[in-house]
Amino acid sequence: MKPRIAISLAIAALALLGPMLLPRVDAALVRDAEGCPGSGDVPKSDDLTTPRVAILCLLNRERARYGLPALRQNAVLELASQRHSEDMGARNFFEHDTPEGVDPSTRTHAAGYAAVGVYVGENIYWGEEAMGTPVRAVEGWMDSPGHRENILRPQFAEVGVGVGLGAPRAESDGRSAVYTTDFGGPSVP
């Protein structure tokens, strides 16, 4: 085969396959944050533990930068967070309140978290491919004043991390991740 023909075929193949390959290559370029393994990876259905641990690690890195104590993982908050992440993906909505109007506080209490003497807060995030990694989720939260405030709120002592894989928007066609973090701590008088 002549070199010009081979080059032309290679260019044509890249033009055809590029749109399918680019998101995968882009996702592979997100690096793990130092000390937080798996934080640069798009979550997979067979391993939701790694992104949960990565999100907690990244949240605690941010808190440490400001001299705040680390958040502890809380199984009840995690249950509420996981349910909400899955619900958003399954029913194609992206809001703190469900379509029926159930808010984060009501959801965490329904999961078994204390209803009296505690304060709760919630962050949600979703992204496709490279934007769906834990690193990008926490970057997005830290760039948003309200979400940043939740992460750095001194009263919050514990957190649950939910990871869903269905996109909350019907038009999505890439690998998506939906994150919910429900924070809790004693109410401030």
PDB file of N, CA, C and O in Angstrom, residues 28-104:
ATOM      1  N   ALA A  28      -9.569   8.813  30.722  1.00  0.00           N
ATOM      2  CA  ALA A  28      -8.322   8.199  31.167  1.00  0.00           C
ATOM      3  C   ALA A  28      -7.284   9.242  31.564  1.00  0.00           C
ATOM      4  O   ALA A  28      -6.312   8.918  32.226  1.00  0.00           O
ATOM      5  N   LEU A  29      -7.493  10.499  31.190  1.00  0.00           N
ATOM      6  CA  LEU A  29      -6.522  11.547  31.479  1.00  0.00           C
ATOM      7  C   LEU A  29      -6.721  12.216  32.834  1.00  0.00           C
ATOM      8  O   LEU A  29      -5.921  13.023  33.234  1.00  0.00           O
ATOM      9  N   VAL A  30      -7.794  11.908  33.536  1.00  0.00           N
ATOM     10  CA  VAL A  30      -8.010  12.493  34.858  1.00  0.00           C
ATOM     11  C   VAL A  30      -7.139  11.718  35.844  1.00  0.00           C
ATOM     12  O   VAL A  30      -7.282  10.515  36.004  1.00  0.00           O
ATOM     13  N   ARG A  31      -6.248  12.414  36.478  1.00  0.00           N
ATOM     14  CA  ARG A  31      -5.328  11.762  37.426  1.00  0.00           C
ATOM     15  C   ARG A  31      -5.953  11.677  38.809  1.00  0.00           C
ATOM     16  O   ARG A  31      -6.713  12.539  39.212  1.00  0.00           O
ATOM     17  N   ASP A  32      -5.569  10.618  39.512  1.00  0.00           N
ATOM     18  CA  ASP A  32      -5.970  10.499  40.909  1.00  0.00           C
ATOM     19  C   ASP A  32      -5.345  11.642  41.703  1.00  0.00           C
ATOM     20  O   ASP A  32      -4.201  12.025  41.452  1.00  0.00           O
ATOM     21  N   ALA A  33      -6.084  12.177  42.645  1.00  0.00           N
ATOM     22  CA  ALA A  33      -5.509  13.137  43.575  1.00  0.00           C
ATOM     23  C   ALA A  33      -4.554  12.377  44.483  1.00  0.00           C
ATOM     24  O   ALA A  33      -4.811  11.228  44.840  1.00  0.00           O
ATOM     25  N   GLU A  34      -3.478  13.016  44.852  1.00  0.00           N
ATOM     26  CA  GLU A  34      -2.469  12.362  45.685  1.00  0.00           C
ATOM     27  C   GLU A  34      -3.097  11.840  46.978  1.00  0.00           C
ATOM     28  O   GLU A  34      -3.801  12.563  47.687  1.00  0.00           O
ATOM     29  N   GLY A  35      -2.871  10.569  47.247  1.00  0.00           N
ATOM     30  CA  GLY A  35      -3.365   9.944  48.463  1.00  0.00           C
ATOM     31  C   GLY A  35      -4.803   9.462  48.388  1.00  0.00           C
ATOM     32  O   GLY A  35      -5.322   8.935  49.368  1.00  0.00           O
ATOM     33  N   CYS A  36      -5.460   9.669  47.250  1.00  0.00           N
ATOM     34  CA  CYS A  36      -6.868   9.261  47.082  1.00  0.00           C
ATOM     35  C   CYS A  36      -6.987   8.338  45.873  1.00  0.00           C
ATOM     36  O   CYS A  36      -7.401   8.776  44.785  1.00  0.00           O
ATOM     37  N   PRO A  37      -6.639   7.055  46.036  1.00  0.00           N
ATOM     38  CA  PRO A  37      -6.678   6.122  44.909  1.00  0.00           C
ATOM     39  C   PRO A  37      -8.068   6.000  44.305  1.00  0.00           C
ATOM     40  O   PRO A  37      -9.065   6.015  45.016  1.00  0.00           O
ATOM     41  N   GLY A  38      -8.117   5.895  42.976  1.00  0.00           N
ATOM     42  CA  GLY A  38      -9.373   5.731  42.263  1.00  0.00           C
ATOM     43  C   GLY A  38     -10.149   7.021  42.072  1.00  0.00           C
ATOM     44  O   GLY A  38     -11.220   7.009  41.465  1.00  0.00           O
ATOM     45  N   SER A  39      -9.618   8.138  42.544  1.00  0.00           N
ATOM     46  CA  SER A  39     -10.361   9.397  42.469  1.00  0.00           C
ATOM     47  C   SER A  39     -10.428   9.971  41.057  1.00  0.00           C
ATOM     48  O   SER A  39     -11.258  10.828  40.781  1.00  0.00           O
ATOM     49  N   GLY A  40      -9.588   9.483  40.162  1.00  0.00           N
ATOM     50  CA  GLY A  40      -9.604   9.946  38.778  1.00  0.00           C
ATOM     51  C   GLY A  40     -10.327   9.005  37.842  1.00  0.00           C
ATOM     52  O   GLY A  40     -10.312   9.197  36.629  1.00  0.00           O
ATOM     53  N   ASP A  41     -10.985   7.986  38.382  1.00  0.00           N
ATOM     54  CA  ASP A  41     -11.657   6.982  37.560  1.00  0.00           C
ATOM     55  C   ASP A  41     -13.169   7.191  37.522  1.00  0.00           C
ATOM     56  O   ASP A  41     -13.778   7.547  38.529  1.00  0.00           O
ATOM     57  N   VAL A  42     -13.753   6.922  36.365  1.00  0.00           N
ATOM     58  CA  VAL A  42     -15.212   6.922  36.254  1.00  0.00           C
ATOM     59  C   VAL A  42     -15.706   5.673  36.986  1.00  0.00           C
ATOM     60  O   VAL A  42     -15.179   4.583  36.780  1.00  0.00           O
ATOM     61  N   PRO A  43     -16.698   5.791  37.875  1.00  0.00           N
ATOM     62  CA  PRO A  43     -17.201   4.624  38.608  1.00  0.00           C
ATOM     63  C   PRO A  43     -17.703   3.523  37.679  1.00  0.00           C
ATOM     64  O   PRO A  43     -18.182   3.788  36.580  1.00  0.00           O
ATOM     65  N   LYS A  44     -17.570   2.286  38.169  1.00  0.00           N
ATOM     66  CA  LYS A  44     -18.028   1.109  37.421  1.00  0.00           C
ATOM     67  C   LYS A  44     -19.083   0.382  38.244  1.00  0.00           C
ATOM     68  O   LYS A  44     -19.046   0.392  39.471  1.00  0.00           O
ATOM     69  N   SER A  45     -19.981  -0.290  37.555  1.00  0.00           N
ATOM     70  CA  SER A  45     -21.092  -0.962  38.237  1.00  0.00           C
ATOM     71  C   SER A  45     -20.629  -2.050  39.196  1.00  0.00           C
ATOM     72  O   SER A  45     -21.297  -2.320  40.185  1.00  0.00           O
ATOM     73  N   ASP A  46     -19.478  -2.648  38.934  1.00  0.00           N
ATOM     74  CA  ASP A  46     -19.010  -3.727  39.802  1.00  0.00           C
ATOM     75  C   ASP A  46     -18.158  -3.229  40.973  1.00  0.00           C
ATOM     76  O   ASP A  46     -17.659  -4.022  41.758  1.00  0.00           O
ATOM     77  N   ASP A  47     -17.997  -1.896  41.099  1.00  0.00           N
ATOM     78  CA  ASP A  47     -17.202  -1.359  42.203  1.00  0.00           C
ATOM     79  C   ASP A  47     -17.641   0.061  42.533  1.00  0.00           C
ATOM     80  O   ASP A  47     -17.131   1.022  41.968  1.00  0.00           O
ATOM     81  N   LEU A  48     -18.592   0.185  43.443  1.00  0.00           N
ATOM     82  CA  LEU A  48     -19.004   1.509  43.896  1.00  0.00           C
ATOM     83  C   LEU A  48     -18.291   1.907  45.189  1.00  0.00           C
ATOM     84  O   LEU A  48     -18.375   3.062  45.612  1.00  0.00           O
ATOM     85  N   THR A  49     -17.566   0.971  45.776  1.00  0.00           N
ATOM     86  CA  THR A  49     -16.822   1.272  46.997  1.00  0.00           C
ATOM     87  C   THR A  49     -15.659   2.218  46.718  1.00  0.00           C
ATOM     88  O   THR A  49     -15.438   3.176  47.466  1.00  0.00           O
ATOM     89  N   THR A  50     -14.922   1.969  45.645  1.00  0.00           N
ATOM     90  CA  THR A  50     -13.761   2.813  45.334  1.00  0.00           C
ATOM     91  C   THR A  50     -14.137   4.275  45.168  1.00  0.00           C
ATOM     92  O   THR A  50     -13.510   5.147  45.779  1.00  0.00           O
ATOM     93  N   PRO A  51     -15.166   4.624  44.382  1.00  0.00           N
ATOM     94  CA  PRO A  51     -15.500   6.053  44.284  1.00  0.00           C
ATOM     95  C   PRO A  51     -16.040   6.638  45.590  1.00  0.00           C
ATOM     96  O   PRO A  51     -15.792   7.807  45.889  1.00  0.00           O
ATOM     97  N   ARG A  52     -16.735   5.828  46.398  1.00  0.00           N
ATOM     98  CA  ARG A  52     -17.206   6.322  47.702  1.00  0.00           C
ATOM     99  C   ARG A  52     -16.016   6.692  48.592  1.00  0.00           C
ATOM    100  O   ARG A  52     -15.993   7.756  49.213  1.00  0.00           O
ATOM    101  N   VAL A  53     -15.051   5.786  48.659  1.00  0.00           N
ATOM    102  CA  VAL A  53     -13.848   6.017  49.475  1.00  0.00           C
ATOM    103  C   VAL A  53     -13.071   7.213  48.924  1.00  0.00           C
ATOM    104  O   VAL A  53     -12.554   8.038  49.683  1.00  0.00           O
ATOM    105  N   ALA A  54     -13.004   7.323  47.595  1.00  0.00           N
ATOM    106  CA  ALA A  54     -12.280   8.436  46.976  1.00  0.00           C
ATOM    107  C   ALA A  54     -12.941   9.771  47.301  1.00  0.00           C
ATOM    108  O   ALA A  54     -12.257  10.747  47.627  1.00  0.00           O
ATOM    109  N   ILE A  55     -14.265   9.832  47.234  1.00  0.00           N
ATOM    110  CA  ILE A  55     -14.968  11.079  47.571  1.00  0.00           C
ATOM    111  C   ILE A  55     -14.694  11.460  49.025  1.00  0.00           C
ATOM    112  O   ILE A  55     -14.367  12.614  49.326  1.00  0.00           O
ATOM    113  N   LEU A  56     -14.798  10.503  49.940  1.00  0.00           N
ATOM    114  CA  LEU A  56     -14.523  10.788  51.351  1.00  0.00           C
ATOM    115  C   LEU A  56     -13.085  11.290  51.528  1.00  0.00           C
ATOM    116  O   LEU A  56     -12.849  12.267  52.245  1.00  0.00           O
ATOM    117  N   CYS A  57     -12.157  10.651  50.861  1.00  0.00           N
ATOM    118  CA  CYS A  57     -10.752  11.072  50.920  1.00  0.00           C
ATOM    119  C   CYS A  57     -10.598  12.512  50.431  1.00  0.00           C
ATOM    120  O   CYS A  57      -9.948  13.338  51.078  1.00  0.00           O
ATOM    121  N   LEU A  58     -11.211  12.822  49.296  1.00  0.00           N
ATOM    122  CA  LEU A  58     -11.103  14.167  48.724  1.00  0.00           C
ATOM    123  C   LEU A  58     -11.770  15.218  49.616  1.00  0.00           C
ATOM    124  O   LEU A  58     -11.245  16.324  49.788  1.00  0.00           O
ATOM    125  N   LEU A  59     -12.926  14.882  50.178  1.00  0.00           N
ATOM    126  CA  LEU A  59     -13.588  15.812  51.099  1.00  0.00           C
ATOM    127  C   LEU A  59     -12.695  16.099  52.301  1.00  0.00           C
ATOM    128  O   LEU A  59     -12.555  17.257  52.734  1.00  0.00           O
ATOM    129  N   ASN A  60     -12.088  15.053  52.839  1.00  0.00           N
ATOM    130  CA  ASN A  60     -11.242  15.230  54.018  1.00  0.00           C
ATOM    131  C   ASN A  60      -9.941  15.966  53.686  1.00  0.00           C
ATOM    132  O   ASN A  60      -9.416  16.693  54.535  1.00  0.00           O
ATOM    133  N   ARG A  61      -9.452  15.824  52.464  1.00  0.00           N
ATOM    134  CA  ARG A  61      -8.276  16.625  52.040  1.00  0.00           C
ATOM    135  C   ARG A  61      -8.637  18.110  52.065  1.00  0.00           C
ATOM    136  O   ARG A  61      -7.842  18.941  52.520  1.00  0.00           O
ATOM    137  N   GLU A  62      -9.817  18.428  51.533  1.00  0.00           N
ATOM    138  CA  GLU A  62     -10.250  19.831  51.519  1.00  0.00           C
ATOM    139  C   GLU A  62     -10.411  20.364  52.940  1.00  0.00           C
ATOM    140  O   GLU A  62      -9.993  21.472  53.242  1.00  0.00           O
ATOM    141  N   ARG A  63     -11.015  19.567  53.794  1.00  0.00           N
ATOM    142  CA  ARG A  63     -11.210  20.003  55.182  1.00  0.00           C
ATOM    143  C   ARG A  63      -9.865  20.188  55.889  1.00  0.00           C
ATOM    144  O   ARG A  63      -9.690  21.150  56.645  1.00  0.00           O
ATOM    145  N   ALA A  64      -8.927  19.296  55.639  1.00  0.00           N
ATOM    146  CA  ALA A  64      -7.603  19.406  56.264  1.00  0.00           C
ATOM    147  C   ALA A  64      -6.899  20.699  55.855  1.00  0.00           C
ATOM    148  O   ALA A  64      -6.189  21.305  56.668  1.00  0.00           O
ATOM    149  N   ARG A  65      -7.102  21.144  54.629  1.00  0.00           N
ATOM    150  CA  ARG A  65      -6.488  22.398  54.161  1.00  0.00           C
ATOM    151  C   ARG A  65      -6.933  23.591  54.995  1.00  0.00           C
ATOM    152  O   ARG A  65      -6.261  24.606  55.038  1.00  0.00           O
ATOM    153  N   TYR A  66      -8.098  23.473  55.598  1.00  0.00           N
ATOM    154  CA  TYR A  66      -8.652  24.565  56.394  1.00  0.00           C
ATOM    155  C   TYR A  66      -8.624  24.260  57.886  1.00  0.00           C
ATOM    156  O   TYR A  66      -9.297  24.922  58.671  1.00  0.00           O
ATOM    157  N   GLY A  67      -7.858  23.250  58.273  1.00  0.00           N
ATOM    158  CA  GLY A  67      -7.712  22.922  59.683  1.00  0.00           C
ATOM    159  C   GLY A  67      -8.941  22.304  60.317  1.00  0.00           C
ATOM    160  O   GLY A  67      -9.091  22.349  61.540  1.00  0.00           O
ATOM    161  N   LEU A  68      -9.812  21.715  59.514  1.00  0.00           N
ATOM    162  CA  LEU A  68     -11.038  21.102  60.041  1.00  0.00           C
ATOM    163  C   LEU A  68     -10.846  19.603  60.249  1.00  0.00           C
ATOM    164  O   LEU A  68     -10.088  18.956  59.518  1.00  0.00           O
ATOM    165  N   PRO A  69     -11.551  19.040  61.221  1.00  0.00           N
ATOM    166  CA  PRO A  69     -11.432  17.589  61.447  1.00  0.00           C
ATOM    167  C   PRO A  69     -12.038  16.802  60.284  1.00  0.00           C
ATOM    168  O   PRO A  69     -12.930  17.288  59.577  1.00  0.00           O
ATOM    169  N   ALA A  70     -11.543  15.592  60.129  1.00  0.00           N
ATOM    170  CA  ALA A  70     -12.024  14.705  59.063  1.00  0.00           C
ATOM    171  C   ALA A  70     -13.468  14.293  59.322  1.00  0.00           C
ATOM    172  O   ALA A  70     -13.898  14.147  60.463  1.00  0.00           O
ATOM    173  N   LEU A  71     -14.203  14.118  58.236  1.00  0.00           N
ATOM    174  CA  LEU A  71     -15.557  13.572  58.318  1.00  0.00           C
ATOM    175  C   LEU A  71     -15.468  12.063  58.486  1.00  0.00           C
ATOM    176  O   LEU A  71     -14.582  11.417  57.921  1.00  0.00           O
ATOM    177  N   ARG A  72     -16.390  11.508  59.268  1.00  0.00           N
ATOM    178  CA  ARG A  72     -16.488  10.053  59.417  1.00  0.00           C
ATOM    179  C   ARG A  72     -17.591   9.540  58.500  1.00  0.00           C
ATOM    180  O   ARG A  72     -18.625  10.190  58.333  1.00  0.00           O
ATOM    181  N   GLN A  73     -17.397   8.352  57.964  1.00  0.00           N
ATOM    182  CA  GLN A  73     -18.418   7.714  57.150  1.00  0.00           C
ATOM    183  C   GLN A  73     -19.547   7.279  58.066  1.00  0.00           C
ATOM    184  O   GLN A  73     -19.307   6.755  59.145  1.00  0.00           O
ATOM    185  N   ASN A  74     -20.797   7.513  57.643  1.00  0.00           N
ATOM    186  CA  ASN A  74     -21.965   7.124  58.414  1.00  0.00           C
ATOM    187  C   ASN A  74     -22.858   6.275  57.513  1.00  0.00           C
ATOM    188  O   ASN A  74     -23.298   6.739  56.452  1.00  0.00           O
ATOM    189  N   ALA A  75     -23.139   5.051  57.929  1.00  0.00           N
ATOM    190  CA  ALA A  75     -23.893   4.103  57.104  1.00  0.00           C
ATOM    191  C   ALA A  75     -25.319   4.567  56.824  1.00  0.00           C
ATOM    192  O   ALA A  75     -25.850   4.327  55.732  1.00  0.00           O
ATOM    193  N   VAL A  76     -25.967   5.225  57.775  1.00  0.00           N
ATOM    194  CA  VAL A  76     -27.343   5.688  57.570  1.00  0.00           C
ATOM    195  C   VAL A  76     -27.362   6.828  56.549  1.00  0.00           C
ATOM    196  O   VAL A  76     -28.197   6.843  55.630  1.00  0.00           O
ATOM    197  N   LEU A  77     -26.439   7.776  56.684  1.00  0.00           N
ATOM    198  CA  LEU A  77     -26.354   8.854  55.698  1.00  0.00           C
ATOM    199  C   LEU A  77     -25.986   8.296  54.326  1.00  0.00           C
ATOM    200  O   LEU A  77     -26.474   8.784  53.299  1.00  0.00           O
ATOM    201  N   GLU A  78     -25.147   7.273  54.310  1.00  0.00           N
ATOM    202  CA  GLU A  78     -24.787   6.649  53.035  1.00  0.00           C
ATOM    203  C   GLU A  78     -26.000   6.000  52.366  1.00  0.00           C
ATOM    204  O   GLU A  78     -26.181   6.095  51.144  1.00  0.00           O
ATOM    205  N   LEU A  79     -26.842   5.367  53.150  1.00  0.00           N
ATOM    206  CA  LEU A  79     -28.055   4.766  52.607  1.00  0.00           C
ATOM    207  C   LEU A  79     -28.943   5.841  51.972  1.00  0.00           C
ATOM    208  O   LEU A  79     -29.427   5.677  50.840  1.00  0.00           O
ATOM    209  N   ALA A  80     -29.148   6.952  52.671  1.00  0.00           N
ATOM    210  CA  ALA A  80     -29.961   8.044  52.121  1.00  0.00           C
ATOM    211  C   ALA A  80     -29.318   8.611  50.858  1.00  0.00           C
ATOM    212  O   ALA A  80     -30.016   8.863  49.864  1.00  0.00           O
ATOM    213  N   SER A  81     -28.011   8.783  50.870  1.00  0.00           N
ATOM    214  CA  SER A  81     -27.293   9.311  49.708  1.00  0.00           C
ATOM    215  C   SER A  81     -27.386   8.368  48.519  1.00  0.00           C
ATOM    216  O   SER A  81     -27.623   8.801  47.385  1.00  0.00           O
ATOM    217  N   GLN A  82     -27.185   7.081  48.776  1.00  0.00           N
ATOM    218  CA  GLN A  82     -27.226   6.100  47.696  1.00  0.00           C
ATOM    219  C   GLN A  82     -28.611   6.041  47.064  1.00  0.00           C
ATOM    220  O   GLN A  82     -28.753   6.018  45.840  1.00  0.00           O
ATOM    221  N   ARG A  83     -29.622   6.029  47.897  1.00  0.00           N
ATOM    222  CA  ARG A  83     -30.995   6.000  47.376  1.00  0.00           C
ATOM    223  C   ARG A  83     -31.275   7.215  46.495  1.00  0.00           C
ATOM    224  O   ARG A  83     -31.903   7.106  45.443  1.00  0.00           O
ATOM    225  N   HIS A  84     -30.799   8.375  46.928  1.00  0.00           N
ATOM    226  CA  HIS A  84     -31.066   9.593  46.155  1.00  0.00           C
ATOM    227  C   HIS A  84     -30.308   9.580  44.827  1.00  0.00           C
ATOM    228  O   HIS A  84     -30.870   9.947  43.783  1.00  0.00           O
ATOM    229  N   SER A  85     -29.046   9.164  44.835  1.00  0.00           N
ATOM    230  CA  SER A  85     -28.275   9.089  43.583  1.00  0.00           C
ATOM    231  C   SER A  85     -28.947   8.143  42.593  1.00  0.00           C
ATOM    232  O   SER A  85     -29.085   8.465  41.406  1.00  0.00           O
ATOM    233  N   GLU A  86     -29.365   6.983  43.069  1.00  0.00           N
ATOM    234  CA  GLU A  86     -30.026   6.015  42.190  1.00  0.00           C
ATOM    235  C   GLU A  86     -31.371   6.545  41.695  1.00  0.00           C
ATOM    236  O   GLU A  86     -31.730   6.354  40.528  1.00  0.00           O
ATOM    237  N   ASP A  87     -32.116   7.214  42.562  1.00  0.00           N
ATOM    238  CA  ASP A  87     -33.415   7.753  42.200  1.00  0.00           C
ATOM    239  C   ASP A  87     -33.273   8.816  41.104  1.00  0.00           C
ATOM    240  O   ASP A  87     -34.040   8.831  40.129  1.00  0.00           O
ATOM    241  N   MET A  88     -32.294   9.704  41.241  1.00  0.00           N
ATOM    242  CA  MET A  88     -32.100  10.742  40.222  1.00  0.00           C
ATOM    243  C   MET A  88     -31.804  10.123  38.867  1.00  0.00           C
ATOM    244  O   MET A  88     -32.329  10.574  37.838  1.00  0.00           O
ATOM    245  N   GLY A  89     -30.964   9.097  38.838  1.00  0.00           N
ATOM    246  CA  GLY A  89     -30.641   8.441  37.576  1.00  0.00           C
ATOM    247  C   GLY A  89     -31.824   7.685  36.994  1.00  0.00           C
ATOM    248  O   GLY A  89     -32.079   7.732  35.791  1.00  0.00           O
ATOM    249  N   ALA A  90     -32.558   6.995  37.844  1.00  0.00           N
ATOM    250  CA  ALA A  90     -33.679   6.172  37.371  1.00  0.00           C
ATOM    251  C   ALA A  90     -34.843   7.025  36.871  1.00  0.00           C
ATOM    252  O   ALA A  90     -35.513   6.657  35.906  1.00  0.00           O
ATOM    253  N   ARG A  91     -35.079   8.168  37.550  1.00  0.00           N
ATOM    254  CA  ARG A  91     -36.257   8.967  37.191  1.00  0.00           C
ATOM    255  C   ARG A  91     -35.909  10.255  36.451  1.00  0.00           C
ATOM    256  O   ARG A  91     -36.753  11.107  36.229  1.00  0.00           O
ATOM    257  N   ASN A  92     -34.658  10.382  36.032  1.00  0.00           N
ATOM    258  CA  ASN A  92     -34.218  11.516  35.211  1.00  0.00           C
ATOM    259  C   ASN A  92     -34.562  12.880  35.797  1.00  0.00           C
ATOM    260  O   ASN A  92     -35.222  13.706  35.154  1.00  0.00           O
ATOM    261  N   PHE A  93     -34.107  13.111  37.018  1.00  0.00           N
ATOM    262  CA  PHE A  93     -34.184  14.452  37.601  1.00  0.00           C
ATOM    263  C   PHE A  93     -32.874  14.716  38.316  1.00  0.00           C
ATOM    264  O   PHE A  93     -32.128  13.794  38.650  1.00  0.00           O
ATOM    265  N   PHE A  94     -32.554  15.977  38.512  1.00  0.00           N
ATOM    266  CA  PHE A  94     -31.325  16.347  39.202  1.00  0.00           C
ATOM    267  C   PHE A  94     -31.633  17.526  40.120  1.00  0.00           C
ATOM    268  O   PHE A  94     -31.513  18.690  39.752  1.00  0.00           O
ATOM    269  N   GLU A  95     -32.079  17.208  41.305  1.00  0.00           N
ATOM    270  CA  GLU A  95     -32.493  18.211  42.295  1.00  0.00           C
ATOM    271  C   GLU A  95     -32.258  17.647  43.692  1.00  0.00           C
ATOM    272  O   GLU A  95     -32.220  16.434  43.877  1.00  0.00           O
ATOM    273  N   HIS A  96     -32.151  18.533  44.662  1.00  0.00           N
ATOM    274  CA  HIS A  96     -32.074  18.085  46.052  1.00  0.00           C
ATOM    275  C   HIS A  96     -33.409  17.501  46.503  1.00  0.00           C
ATOM    276  O   HIS A  96     -33.446  16.526  47.239  1.00  0.00           O
ATOM    277  N   ASP A  97     -34.490  18.095  46.062  1.00  0.00           N
ATOM    278  CA  ASP A  97     -35.821  17.580  46.399  1.00  0.00           C
ATOM    279  C   ASP A  97     -36.289  16.626  45.307  1.00  0.00           C
ATOM    280  O   ASP A  97     -36.075  16.877  44.117  1.00  0.00           O
ATOM    281  N   THR A  98     -36.955  15.554  45.706  1.00  0.00           N
ATOM    282  CA  THR A  98     -37.497  14.609  44.732  1.00  0.00           C
ATOM    283  C   THR A  98     -38.652  15.269  43.984  1.00  0.00           C
ATOM    284  O   THR A  98     -39.163  16.308  44.427  1.00  0.00           O
ATOM    285  N   PRO A  99     -39.109  14.682  42.880  1.00  0.00           N
ATOM    286  CA  PRO A  99     -40.267  15.249  42.176  1.00  0.00           C
ATOM    287  C   PRO A  99     -41.500  15.394  43.072  1.00  0.00           C
ATOM    288  O   PRO A  99     -42.341  16.261  42.831  1.00  0.00           O
ATOM    289  N   GLU A 100     -41.593  14.585  44.114  1.00  0.00           N
ATOM    290  CA  GLU A 100     -42.721  14.680  45.056  1.00  0.00           C
ATOM    291  C   GLU A 100     -42.494  15.736  46.138  1.00  0.00           C
ATOM    292  O   GLU A 100     -43.359  15.948  46.977  1.00  0.00           O
ATOM    293  N   GLY A 101     -41.320  16.364  46.127  1.00  0.00           N
ATOM    294  CA  GLY A 101     -41.031  17.403  47.100  1.00  0.00           C
ATOM    295  C   GLY A 101     -40.359  16.933  48.377  1.00  0.00           C
ATOM    296  O   GLY A 101     -40.264  17.681  49.347  1.00  0.00           O
ATOM    297  N   VAL A 102     -39.845  15.696  48.415  1.00  0.00           N
ATOM    298  CA  VAL A 102     -39.159  15.188  49.609  1.00  0.00           C
ATOM    299  C   VAL A 102     -37.749  15.782  49.637  1.00  0.00           C
ATOM    300  O   VAL A 102     -36.965  15.591  48.710  1.00  0.00           O
ATOM    301  N   ASP A 103     -37.450  16.509  50.719  1.00  0.00           N
ATOM    302  CA  ASP A 103     -36.166  17.203  50.812  1.00  0.00           C
ATOM    303  C   ASP A 103     -35.096  16.336  51.486  1.00  0.00           C
ATOM    304  O   ASP A 103     -35.400  15.267  52.028  1.00  0.00           O
ATOM    305  N   PRO A 104     -33.824  16.774  51.439  1.00  0.00           N
ATOM    306  CA  PRO A 104     -32.735  15.978  52.013  1.00  0.00           C
ATOM    307  C   PRO A 104     -32.929  15.633  53.487  1.00  0.00           C
ATOM    308  O   PRO A 104     -32.654  14.505  53.909  1.00  0.00           O
TER     309      PRO A 104
END
